[in-house]
Coordinates of C-alpha atoms and ligand atoms in Angstrom, one line a residue:
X118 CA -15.4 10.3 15.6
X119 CA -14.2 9.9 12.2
X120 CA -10.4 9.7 11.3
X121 CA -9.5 10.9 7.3
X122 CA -6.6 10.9 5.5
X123 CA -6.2 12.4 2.3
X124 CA -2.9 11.3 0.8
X125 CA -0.3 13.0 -1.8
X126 CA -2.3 13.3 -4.7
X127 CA -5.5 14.2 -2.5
X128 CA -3.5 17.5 -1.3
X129 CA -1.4 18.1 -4.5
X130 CA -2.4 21.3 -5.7
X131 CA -4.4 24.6 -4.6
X132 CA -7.3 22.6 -6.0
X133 CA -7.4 19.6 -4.7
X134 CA -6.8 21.2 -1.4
X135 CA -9.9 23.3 -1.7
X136 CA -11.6 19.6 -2.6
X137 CA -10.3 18.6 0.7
X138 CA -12.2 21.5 2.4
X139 CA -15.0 20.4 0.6
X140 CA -15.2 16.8 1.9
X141 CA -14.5 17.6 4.8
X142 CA -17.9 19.9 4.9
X143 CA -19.8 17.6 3.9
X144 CA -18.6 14.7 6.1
X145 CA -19.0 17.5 9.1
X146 CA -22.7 18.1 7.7
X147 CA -23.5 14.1 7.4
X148 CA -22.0 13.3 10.7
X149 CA -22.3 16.1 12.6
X150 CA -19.4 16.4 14.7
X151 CA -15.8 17.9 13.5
X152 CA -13.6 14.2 11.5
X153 CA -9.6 14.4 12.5
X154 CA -7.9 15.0 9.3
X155 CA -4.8 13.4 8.8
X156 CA -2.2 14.8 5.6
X157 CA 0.0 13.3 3.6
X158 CA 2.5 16.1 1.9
X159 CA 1.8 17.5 -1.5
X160 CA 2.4 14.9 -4.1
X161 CA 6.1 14.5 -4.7
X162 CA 7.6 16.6 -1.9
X163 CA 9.3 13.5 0.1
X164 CA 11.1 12.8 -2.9
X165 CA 12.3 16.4 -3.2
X166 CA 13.0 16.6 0.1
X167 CA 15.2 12.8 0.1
X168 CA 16.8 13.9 -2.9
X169 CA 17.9 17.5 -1.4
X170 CA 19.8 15.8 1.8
X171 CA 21.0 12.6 -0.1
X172 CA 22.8 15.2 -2.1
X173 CA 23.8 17.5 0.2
X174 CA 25.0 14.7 2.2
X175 CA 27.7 14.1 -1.0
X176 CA 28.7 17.8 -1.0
X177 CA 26.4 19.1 -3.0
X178 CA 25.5 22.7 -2.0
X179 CA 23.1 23.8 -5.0
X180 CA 20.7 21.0 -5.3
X181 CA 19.0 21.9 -1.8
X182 CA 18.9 25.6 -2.7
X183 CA 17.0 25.0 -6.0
X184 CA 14.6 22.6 -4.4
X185 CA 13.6 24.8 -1.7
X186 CA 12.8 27.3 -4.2
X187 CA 10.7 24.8 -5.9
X188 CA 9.0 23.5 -2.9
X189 CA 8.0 27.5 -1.5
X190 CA 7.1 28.0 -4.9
X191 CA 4.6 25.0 -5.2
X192 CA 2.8 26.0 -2.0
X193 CA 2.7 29.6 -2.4
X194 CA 0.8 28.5 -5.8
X195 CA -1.5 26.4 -4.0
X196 CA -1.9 28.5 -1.4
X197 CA -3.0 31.2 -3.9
X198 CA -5.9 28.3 -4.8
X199 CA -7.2 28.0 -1.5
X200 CA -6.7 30.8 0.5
X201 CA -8.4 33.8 -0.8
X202 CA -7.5 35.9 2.0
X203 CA -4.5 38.3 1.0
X204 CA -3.7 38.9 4.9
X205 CA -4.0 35.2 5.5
X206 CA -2.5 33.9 2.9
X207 CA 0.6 36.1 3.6
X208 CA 1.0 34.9 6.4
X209 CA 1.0 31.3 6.1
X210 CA 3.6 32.2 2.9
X211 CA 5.7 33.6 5.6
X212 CA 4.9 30.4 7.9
X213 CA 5.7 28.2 4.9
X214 CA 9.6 29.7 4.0
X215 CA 10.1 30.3 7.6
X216 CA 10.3 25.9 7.5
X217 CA 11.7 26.0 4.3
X218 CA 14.7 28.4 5.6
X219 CA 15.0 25.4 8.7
X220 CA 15.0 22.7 5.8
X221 CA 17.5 24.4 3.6
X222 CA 20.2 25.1 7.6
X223 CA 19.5 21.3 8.2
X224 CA 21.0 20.7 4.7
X225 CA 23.7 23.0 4.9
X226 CA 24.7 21.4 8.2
X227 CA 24.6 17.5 6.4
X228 CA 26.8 19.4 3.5
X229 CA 29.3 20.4 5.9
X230 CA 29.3 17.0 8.1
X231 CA 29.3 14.7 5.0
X232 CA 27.1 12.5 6.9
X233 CA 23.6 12.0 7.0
X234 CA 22.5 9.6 9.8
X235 CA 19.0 8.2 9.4
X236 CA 17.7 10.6 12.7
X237 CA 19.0 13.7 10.6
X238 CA 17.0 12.4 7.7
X239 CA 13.9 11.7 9.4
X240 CA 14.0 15.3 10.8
X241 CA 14.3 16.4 6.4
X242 CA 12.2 14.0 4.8
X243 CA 9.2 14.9 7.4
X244 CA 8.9 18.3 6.6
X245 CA 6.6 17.6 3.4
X246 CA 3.7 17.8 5.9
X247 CA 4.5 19.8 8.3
X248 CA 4.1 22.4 5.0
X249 CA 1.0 20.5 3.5
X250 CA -0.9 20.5 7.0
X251 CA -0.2 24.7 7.7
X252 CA -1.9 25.0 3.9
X253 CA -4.6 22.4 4.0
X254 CA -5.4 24.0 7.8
X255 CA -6.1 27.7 6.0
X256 CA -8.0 26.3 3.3
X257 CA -10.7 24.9 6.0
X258 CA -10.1 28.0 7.7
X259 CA -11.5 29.9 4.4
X260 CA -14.0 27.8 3.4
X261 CA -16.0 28.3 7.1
X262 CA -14.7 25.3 9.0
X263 CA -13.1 25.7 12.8
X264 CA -9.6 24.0 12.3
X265 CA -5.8 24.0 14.0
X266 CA -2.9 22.4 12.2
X267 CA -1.1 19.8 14.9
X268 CA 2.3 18.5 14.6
X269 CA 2.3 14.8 15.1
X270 CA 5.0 14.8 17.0
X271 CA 3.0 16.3 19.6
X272 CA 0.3 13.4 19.5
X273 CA 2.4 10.3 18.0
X274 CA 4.6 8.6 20.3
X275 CA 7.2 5.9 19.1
X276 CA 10.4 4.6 19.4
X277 CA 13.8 5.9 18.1
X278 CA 13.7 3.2 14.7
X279 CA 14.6 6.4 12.9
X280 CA 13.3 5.4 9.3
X281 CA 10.0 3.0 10.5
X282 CA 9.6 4.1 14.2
X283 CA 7.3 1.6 16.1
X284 CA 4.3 3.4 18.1
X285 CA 3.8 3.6 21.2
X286 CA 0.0 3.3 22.1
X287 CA -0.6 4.1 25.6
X288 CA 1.4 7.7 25.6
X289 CA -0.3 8.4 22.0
X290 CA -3.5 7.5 23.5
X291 CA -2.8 9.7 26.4
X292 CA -1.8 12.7 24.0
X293 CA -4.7 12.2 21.5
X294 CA -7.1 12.7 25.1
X295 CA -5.1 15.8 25.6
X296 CA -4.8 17.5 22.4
X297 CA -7.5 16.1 20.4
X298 CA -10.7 15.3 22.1
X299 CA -10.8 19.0 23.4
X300 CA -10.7 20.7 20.0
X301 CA -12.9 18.2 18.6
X302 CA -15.9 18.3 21.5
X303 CA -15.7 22.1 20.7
X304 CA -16.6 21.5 17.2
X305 CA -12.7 22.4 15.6
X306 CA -11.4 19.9 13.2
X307 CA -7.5 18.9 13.5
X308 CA -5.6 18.4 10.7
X309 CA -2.8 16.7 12.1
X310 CA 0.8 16.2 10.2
X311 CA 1.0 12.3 8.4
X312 CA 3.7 10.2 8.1
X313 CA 5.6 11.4 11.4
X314 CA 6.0 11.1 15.0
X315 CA 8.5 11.8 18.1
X316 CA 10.2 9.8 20.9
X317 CA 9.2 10.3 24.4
X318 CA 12.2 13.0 24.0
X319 CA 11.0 14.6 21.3
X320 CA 12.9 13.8 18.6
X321 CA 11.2 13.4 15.1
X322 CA 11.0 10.5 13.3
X323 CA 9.2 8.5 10.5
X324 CA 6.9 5.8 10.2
X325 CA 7.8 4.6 7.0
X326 CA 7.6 5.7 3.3
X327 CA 4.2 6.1 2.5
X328 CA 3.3 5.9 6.0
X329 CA 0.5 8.3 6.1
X330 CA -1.9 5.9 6.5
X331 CA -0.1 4.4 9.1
X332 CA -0.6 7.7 11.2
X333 CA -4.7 7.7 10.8
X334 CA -5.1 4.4 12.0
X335 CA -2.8 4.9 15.1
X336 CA -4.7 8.0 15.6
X337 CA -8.1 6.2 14.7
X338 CA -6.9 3.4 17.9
X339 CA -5.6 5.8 20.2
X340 CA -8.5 8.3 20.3
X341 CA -10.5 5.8 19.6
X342 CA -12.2 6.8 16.2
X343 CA -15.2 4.7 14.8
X344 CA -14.1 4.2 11.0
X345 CA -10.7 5.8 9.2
X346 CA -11.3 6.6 5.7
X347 CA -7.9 6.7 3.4
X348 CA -9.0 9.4 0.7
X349 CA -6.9 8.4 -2.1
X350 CA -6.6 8.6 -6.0
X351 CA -8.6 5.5 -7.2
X352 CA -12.0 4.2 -6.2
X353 CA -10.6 1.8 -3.4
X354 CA -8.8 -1.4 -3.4
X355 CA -8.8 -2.7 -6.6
X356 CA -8.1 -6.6 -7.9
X357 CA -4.7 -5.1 -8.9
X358 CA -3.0 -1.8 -9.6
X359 CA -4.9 0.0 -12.4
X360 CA -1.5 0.9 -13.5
X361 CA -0.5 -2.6 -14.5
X362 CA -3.9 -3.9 -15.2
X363 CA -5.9 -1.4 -16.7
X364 CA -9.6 -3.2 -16.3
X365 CA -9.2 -3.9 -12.4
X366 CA -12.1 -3.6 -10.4
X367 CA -12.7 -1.8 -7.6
X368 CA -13.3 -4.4 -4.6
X369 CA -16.9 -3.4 -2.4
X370 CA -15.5 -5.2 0.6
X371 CA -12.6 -6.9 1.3
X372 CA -11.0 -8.3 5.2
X373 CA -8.2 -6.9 7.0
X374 CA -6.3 -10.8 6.4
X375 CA -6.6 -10.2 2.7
X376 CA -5.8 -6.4 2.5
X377 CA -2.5 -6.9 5.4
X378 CA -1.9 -9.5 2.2
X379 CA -2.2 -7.5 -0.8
X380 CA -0.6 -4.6 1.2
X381 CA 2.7 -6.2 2.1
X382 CA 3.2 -8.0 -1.1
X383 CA 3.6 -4.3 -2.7
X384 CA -0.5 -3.1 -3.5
X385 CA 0.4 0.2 -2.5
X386 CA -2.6 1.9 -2.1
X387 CA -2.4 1.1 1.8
X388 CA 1.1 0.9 3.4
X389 CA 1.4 -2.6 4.9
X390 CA 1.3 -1.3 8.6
X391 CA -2.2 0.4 8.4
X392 CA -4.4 -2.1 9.7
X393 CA -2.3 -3.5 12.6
X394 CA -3.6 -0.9 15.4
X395 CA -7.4 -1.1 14.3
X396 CA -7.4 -4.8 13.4
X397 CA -8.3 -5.5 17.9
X398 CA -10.5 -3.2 18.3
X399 CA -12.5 -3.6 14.6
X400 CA -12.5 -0.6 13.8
X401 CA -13.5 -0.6 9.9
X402 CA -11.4 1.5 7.2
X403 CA -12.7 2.1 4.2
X404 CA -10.6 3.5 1.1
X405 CA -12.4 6.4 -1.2
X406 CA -11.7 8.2 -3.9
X407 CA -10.6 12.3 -3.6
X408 CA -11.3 12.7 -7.0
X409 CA -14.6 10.9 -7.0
X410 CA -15.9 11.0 -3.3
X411 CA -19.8 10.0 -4.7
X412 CA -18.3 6.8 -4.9
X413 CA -19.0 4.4 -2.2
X414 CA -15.2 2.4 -1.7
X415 CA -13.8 -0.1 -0.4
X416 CA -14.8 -1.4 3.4
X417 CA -12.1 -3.3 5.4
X418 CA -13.3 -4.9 8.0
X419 CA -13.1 -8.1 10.1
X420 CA -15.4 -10.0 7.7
X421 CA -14.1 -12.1 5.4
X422 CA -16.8 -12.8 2.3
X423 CA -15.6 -15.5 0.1
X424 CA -16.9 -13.9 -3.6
X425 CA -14.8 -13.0 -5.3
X426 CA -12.5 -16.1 -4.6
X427 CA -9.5 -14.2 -5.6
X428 CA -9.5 -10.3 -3.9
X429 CA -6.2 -9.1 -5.6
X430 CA -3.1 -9.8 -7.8
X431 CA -0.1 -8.0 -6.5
X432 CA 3.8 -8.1 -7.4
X433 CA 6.6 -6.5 -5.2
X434 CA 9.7 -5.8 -6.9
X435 CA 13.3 -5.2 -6.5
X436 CA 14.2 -8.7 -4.6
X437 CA 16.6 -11.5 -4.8
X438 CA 16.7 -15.3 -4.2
X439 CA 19.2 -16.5 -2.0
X440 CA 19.6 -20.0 -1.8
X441 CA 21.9 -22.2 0.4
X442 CA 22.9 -25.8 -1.7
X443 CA 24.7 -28.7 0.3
X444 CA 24.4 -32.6 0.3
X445 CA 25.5 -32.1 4.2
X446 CA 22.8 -30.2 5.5
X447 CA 20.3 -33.6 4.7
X448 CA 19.0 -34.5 8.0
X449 CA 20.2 -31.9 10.0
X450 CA 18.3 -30.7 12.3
X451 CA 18.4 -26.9 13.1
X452 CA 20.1 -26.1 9.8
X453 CA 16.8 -23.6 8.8
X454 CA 17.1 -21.7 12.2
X455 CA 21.0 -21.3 11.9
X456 CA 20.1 -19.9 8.0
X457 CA 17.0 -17.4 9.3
X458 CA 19.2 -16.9 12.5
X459 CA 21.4 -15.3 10.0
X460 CA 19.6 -13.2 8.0
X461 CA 18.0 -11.6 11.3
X462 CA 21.5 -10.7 12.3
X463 CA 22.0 -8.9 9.2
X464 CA 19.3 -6.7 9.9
X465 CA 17.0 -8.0 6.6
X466 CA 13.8 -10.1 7.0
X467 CA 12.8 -12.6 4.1
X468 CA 9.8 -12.3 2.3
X469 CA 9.2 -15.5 1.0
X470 CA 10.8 -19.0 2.2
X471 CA 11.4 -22.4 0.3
X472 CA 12.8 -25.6 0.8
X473 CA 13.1 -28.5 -1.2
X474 CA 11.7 -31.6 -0.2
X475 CA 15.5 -33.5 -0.1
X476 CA 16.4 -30.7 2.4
X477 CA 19.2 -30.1 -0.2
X478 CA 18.6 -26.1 -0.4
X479 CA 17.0 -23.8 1.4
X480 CA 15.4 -20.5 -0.8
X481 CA 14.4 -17.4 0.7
X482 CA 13.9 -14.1 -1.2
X483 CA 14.8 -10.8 0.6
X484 CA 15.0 -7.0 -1.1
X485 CA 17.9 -6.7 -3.4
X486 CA 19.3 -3.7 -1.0
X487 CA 19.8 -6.2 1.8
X488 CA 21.1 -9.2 -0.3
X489 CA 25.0 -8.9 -0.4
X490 CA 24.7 -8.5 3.5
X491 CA 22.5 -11.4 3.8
X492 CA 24.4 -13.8 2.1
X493 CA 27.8 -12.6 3.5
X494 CA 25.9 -13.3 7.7
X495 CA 24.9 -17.0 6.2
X496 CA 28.2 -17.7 4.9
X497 CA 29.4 -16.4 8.0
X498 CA 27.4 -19.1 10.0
X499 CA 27.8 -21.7 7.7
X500 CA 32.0 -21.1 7.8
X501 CA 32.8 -24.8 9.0
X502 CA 29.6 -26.5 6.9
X503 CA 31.1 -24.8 3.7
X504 CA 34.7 -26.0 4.6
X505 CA 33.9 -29.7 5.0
X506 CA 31.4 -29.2 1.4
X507 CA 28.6 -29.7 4.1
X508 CA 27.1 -26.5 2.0
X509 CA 28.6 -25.7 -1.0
X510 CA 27.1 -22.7 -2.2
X511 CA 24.9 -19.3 -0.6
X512 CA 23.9 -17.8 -3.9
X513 CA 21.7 -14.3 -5.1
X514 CA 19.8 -14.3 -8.0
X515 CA 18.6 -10.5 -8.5
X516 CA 15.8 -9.2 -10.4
X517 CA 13.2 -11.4 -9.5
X518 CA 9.5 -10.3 -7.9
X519 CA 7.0 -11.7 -6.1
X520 CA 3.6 -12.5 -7.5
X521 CA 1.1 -12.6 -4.7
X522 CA -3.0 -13.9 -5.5
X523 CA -4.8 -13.5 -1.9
X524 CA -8.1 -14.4 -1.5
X525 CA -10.0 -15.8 1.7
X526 CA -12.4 -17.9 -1.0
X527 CA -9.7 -19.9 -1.9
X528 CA -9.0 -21.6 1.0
X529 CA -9.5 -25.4 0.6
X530 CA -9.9 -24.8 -3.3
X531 CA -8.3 -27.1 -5.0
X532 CA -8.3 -25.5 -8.9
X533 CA -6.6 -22.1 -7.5
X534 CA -3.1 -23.3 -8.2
X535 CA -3.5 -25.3 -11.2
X536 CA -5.0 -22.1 -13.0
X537 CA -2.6 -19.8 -11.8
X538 CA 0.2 -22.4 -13.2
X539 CA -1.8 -22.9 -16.4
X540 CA -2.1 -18.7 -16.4
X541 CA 1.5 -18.5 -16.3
X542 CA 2.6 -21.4 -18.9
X543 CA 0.4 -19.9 -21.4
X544 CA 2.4 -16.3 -21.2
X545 CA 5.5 -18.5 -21.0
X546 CA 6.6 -17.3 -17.9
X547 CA 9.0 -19.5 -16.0
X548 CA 8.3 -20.0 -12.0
X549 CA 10.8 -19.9 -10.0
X550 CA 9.6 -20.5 -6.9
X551 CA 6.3 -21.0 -5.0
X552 CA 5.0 -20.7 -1.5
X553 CA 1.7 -21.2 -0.6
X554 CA 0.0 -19.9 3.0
X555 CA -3.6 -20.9 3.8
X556 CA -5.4 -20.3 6.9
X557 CA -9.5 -20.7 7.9
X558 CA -9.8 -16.8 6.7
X559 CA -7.2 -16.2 4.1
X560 CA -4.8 -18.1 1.4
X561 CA -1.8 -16.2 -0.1
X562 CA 0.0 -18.3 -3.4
X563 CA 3.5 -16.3 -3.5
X564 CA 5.2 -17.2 -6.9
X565 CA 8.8 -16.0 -7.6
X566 CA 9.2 -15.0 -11.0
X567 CA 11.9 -13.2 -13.0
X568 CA 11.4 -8.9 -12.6
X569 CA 10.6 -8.5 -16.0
X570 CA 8.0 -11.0 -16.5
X571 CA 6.2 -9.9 -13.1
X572 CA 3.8 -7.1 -15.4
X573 CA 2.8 -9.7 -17.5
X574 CA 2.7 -12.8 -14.6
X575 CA -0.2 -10.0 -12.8
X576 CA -1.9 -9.9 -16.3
X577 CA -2.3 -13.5 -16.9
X578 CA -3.5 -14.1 -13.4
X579 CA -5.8 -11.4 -13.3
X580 CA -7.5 -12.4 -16.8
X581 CA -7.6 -16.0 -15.8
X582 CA -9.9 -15.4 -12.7
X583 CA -11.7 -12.8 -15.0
X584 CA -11.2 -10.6 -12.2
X585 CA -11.9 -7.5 -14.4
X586 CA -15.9 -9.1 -14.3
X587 CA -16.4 -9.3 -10.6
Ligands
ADP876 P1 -1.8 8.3 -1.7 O1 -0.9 9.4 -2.1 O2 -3.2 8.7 -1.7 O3 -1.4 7.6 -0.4 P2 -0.6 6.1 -3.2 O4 0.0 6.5 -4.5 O5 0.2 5.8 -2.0 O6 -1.7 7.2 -2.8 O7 -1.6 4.8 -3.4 C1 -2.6 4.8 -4.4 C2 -2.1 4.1 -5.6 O8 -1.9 2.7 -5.3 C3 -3.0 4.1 -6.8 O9 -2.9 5.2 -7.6 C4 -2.6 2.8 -7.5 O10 -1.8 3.0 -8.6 C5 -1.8 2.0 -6.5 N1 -2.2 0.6 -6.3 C6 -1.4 -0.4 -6.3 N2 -2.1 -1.6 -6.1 C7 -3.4 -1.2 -5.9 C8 -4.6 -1.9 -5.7 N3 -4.6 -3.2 -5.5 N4 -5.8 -1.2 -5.5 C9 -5.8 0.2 -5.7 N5 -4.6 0.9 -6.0 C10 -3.5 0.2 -6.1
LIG877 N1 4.8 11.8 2.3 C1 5.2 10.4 2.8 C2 5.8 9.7 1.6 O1 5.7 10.1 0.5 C3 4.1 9.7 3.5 C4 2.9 9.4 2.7 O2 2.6 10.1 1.7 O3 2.0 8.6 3.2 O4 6.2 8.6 1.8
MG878 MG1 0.1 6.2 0.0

């Protein structure tokens, strides 16, 4: 069984949606059993829908209005594309503002609270696919194909981390049996909702902006699927983001150590949960083009080749450096768990960590959203220390990114850094910081450099290894 999910882009008009249909004949006709299609919503509805309840949540009463107009209006369109039935097509117009008229009471009742709690906006912000799913459903429908639309939150079980709920994979698994294997062993495809889930309870929630791809790789575990393909917008994972570097290449291959990498360091073009549940059981993913689907993609998989050296050249942006300065803290042991001890408490992870060779500071970068907290929990902790001049300063610097070059080839290389350096000093681009990771199967050189320099920092890099020549 195959798992594929087509993301924003891949479902973003009448037309692509009918492209969808498409695919999914011909993977049906190539394989010849029914693939579980997983969808994101139409490009740009999750914003829409964020924005309506953040405003509404500030008393705003119009904003929601105008966007639910826009959003029936954008799917009636599409659904004029791709559903050629005038009865049908009706109908699922009346399915679609029948949601819409839910979305637009939940926002009316977060205008008249003033408050919007993260469960209430998990319940909004997931409605982009319960519409895309009901449209993308009826185009199958049209074009000959046996389908049903499914609600994730009948199939995905997770805990109540409104926002980035965790799954659970023994009820999902026992759901997918139920709903899933039935339909498909009686040749209808399911085209299940991305992106969302429910508690045991039944209360909605998220997995995570961009988390689409999160949601056909549970679903690829649970029922279990033999490969997951992620139809995006490019050819596959490329040596960087074609937006920033314009010649990146499209990788053939690369391993789940490398892509987990690229992924979490801010290479969107897989959200940096997607290859925990498959990574076990090997089940391979590979990335493909909506737009192009002759093209052959990218494999993930278990293997890790060592050409190219480097794989990819990411930056993630929007952080800060904190970093804790004090004579006093020279020798003492424990002072790095008290300082990460902290930062856990405060809710915010760190990215990236540092420490001079004196023991003098301690550096760690964290997203700028969670920085004053962070360094108001270590300053907390470090109340006596900073007293006594033990540690004299917990400072932010905002604006910086991280540069990440991941590449399993490099392992044990000794030139990688020197010619990431020598990249940098000839675009006069000051490093900040540095951390470097190695194992036998992957190697990670983080560099911390200031936001506006982190374009050009993934330029250098990337021309340096002439990655665009792979
Ligand atoms: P989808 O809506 O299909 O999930 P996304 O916009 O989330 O698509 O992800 C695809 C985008 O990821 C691409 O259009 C590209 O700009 C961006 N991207 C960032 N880094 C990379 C990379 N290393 N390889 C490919 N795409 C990347
Ligand atoms: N629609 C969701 C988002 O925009 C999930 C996804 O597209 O993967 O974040
Ligand atoms: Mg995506």
């Amino acid at each position: 069984m195959i798992v594929m999910k087509f993301g924003g882009t891949s479902v973003g008009s009448g037309a692509r949606i009918a492209g969808v249909a498409e695919i999914t004949a011909q993977t049906m006709a190539k394989t010849g059993a029914p693939p579980v299609i997983v969808v994101s919503a139409m490009s740009g509805v999750t914003d829409k829908l964020i924005k309506a309840a953040t405003l509404a949540s500030q008393g705003d009463r119009r904003a929601f209005a105008q966007i639910r107009d826009e959003l029936q209006a954008k799917h009636e369109e599409a659904i004029g594309e791709c559903v050629p039935n005038a009865e049908y097509a009706r109908s699922l117009k009346a399915e679609i503002s029948s949601l819409l008229t839910w979305f637009e009471t939940l926002c009316l009742s977060i205008a008249t609270l003033g408050e919007l709690t993260a469960r209430g906006m998990d319940v909004v912000s997931g409605m982009g696919e319960r519409l895309s799913a009901r449209v993308v459903a009826a185009a199958l429908v049209s074009h000959g194909i046996k389908a049903q639309m499914i609600e994730a939150t009948e199939l995905i079980v997770t805990d109540n981390t409104f926002g980035s709920a965790v799954p659970q994979f023994e009820a999902t698994t026992a759901k997918c049996a139920q709903r899933i294997t039935p339909l498909v062993e009686s040749g209808v495809v399911p085209v299940v909702t991305g992106f969302i889930g429910a508690t045991e309870d039944g209360i909605p929630t998220t997995l995570g902006r961009g988390g689409s791809d999160y949601s056909a790789t549970i679903l690829g575990r649970c029922l279990p699927a033999t490969e997951v393909w992620i139809w995006t917008d490019v050819n596959g994972v490329m040596t960087a983001d074609p937006r920033i570097v314009p010649d990146a290449r499209t990788l053939s291959h690369i391993s789940y150590a490398e892509i987990a990498e690229l992924a979490f360091f801010g290479a969107k073009v897989l959200h940096p949960k997607t290859i925990q549940p498959v990574v076990q059981m090997g089940i391979p993913i590979r990335v493909l083009n909506s737009f192009e689907p002759q093209n052959e993609g990218t494999l993930v998989s278990a293997v890790s080749l060592e050409i190219p050296i480097i794989k990819g050249i990411t930056a993630i942006r929007n952080l800060s450096m904190v970093t804790v300065t004090g004579s006093g803290m020279l020798g003492v042991p424990g002072v790095a768990g008290r300082v990460f001890g902290a930062v856990a408490r405060s809710g915010a992870s760190a990215l990236m960590i540092t420490q001079s060779s004196s023991e003098q500071n301690i550096c760690f970068v964290v997203k700028t959203s969670e920085a004053n907290a962070v360094v108001k929990s270590v300053e907390k902790e470090f109340e006596l220390e900073m007293a006594h001049h033990d540690v004299d300063t917990v400072k932010n610097q905002d604006q910086v990114a991280i540069i990440a070059v991941v590449g399993a080839g490099a392992t044990g290389n000794p030139d990688i850094a020197g010619q990431v350096f020598t990249a940098l000093a000839a675009s006069s681009i000051n490093i900040i910081s540095i951390a470097q990771g190695s194992t036998d199967y992957n190697y990670n050189l983080s560099i911390v450099v200031s936001q506006s320099s982190a374009d050009d920092a993934v330029r250098a890099i990337h021309s340096r290894f002439q990655l665009d020549q792979i």
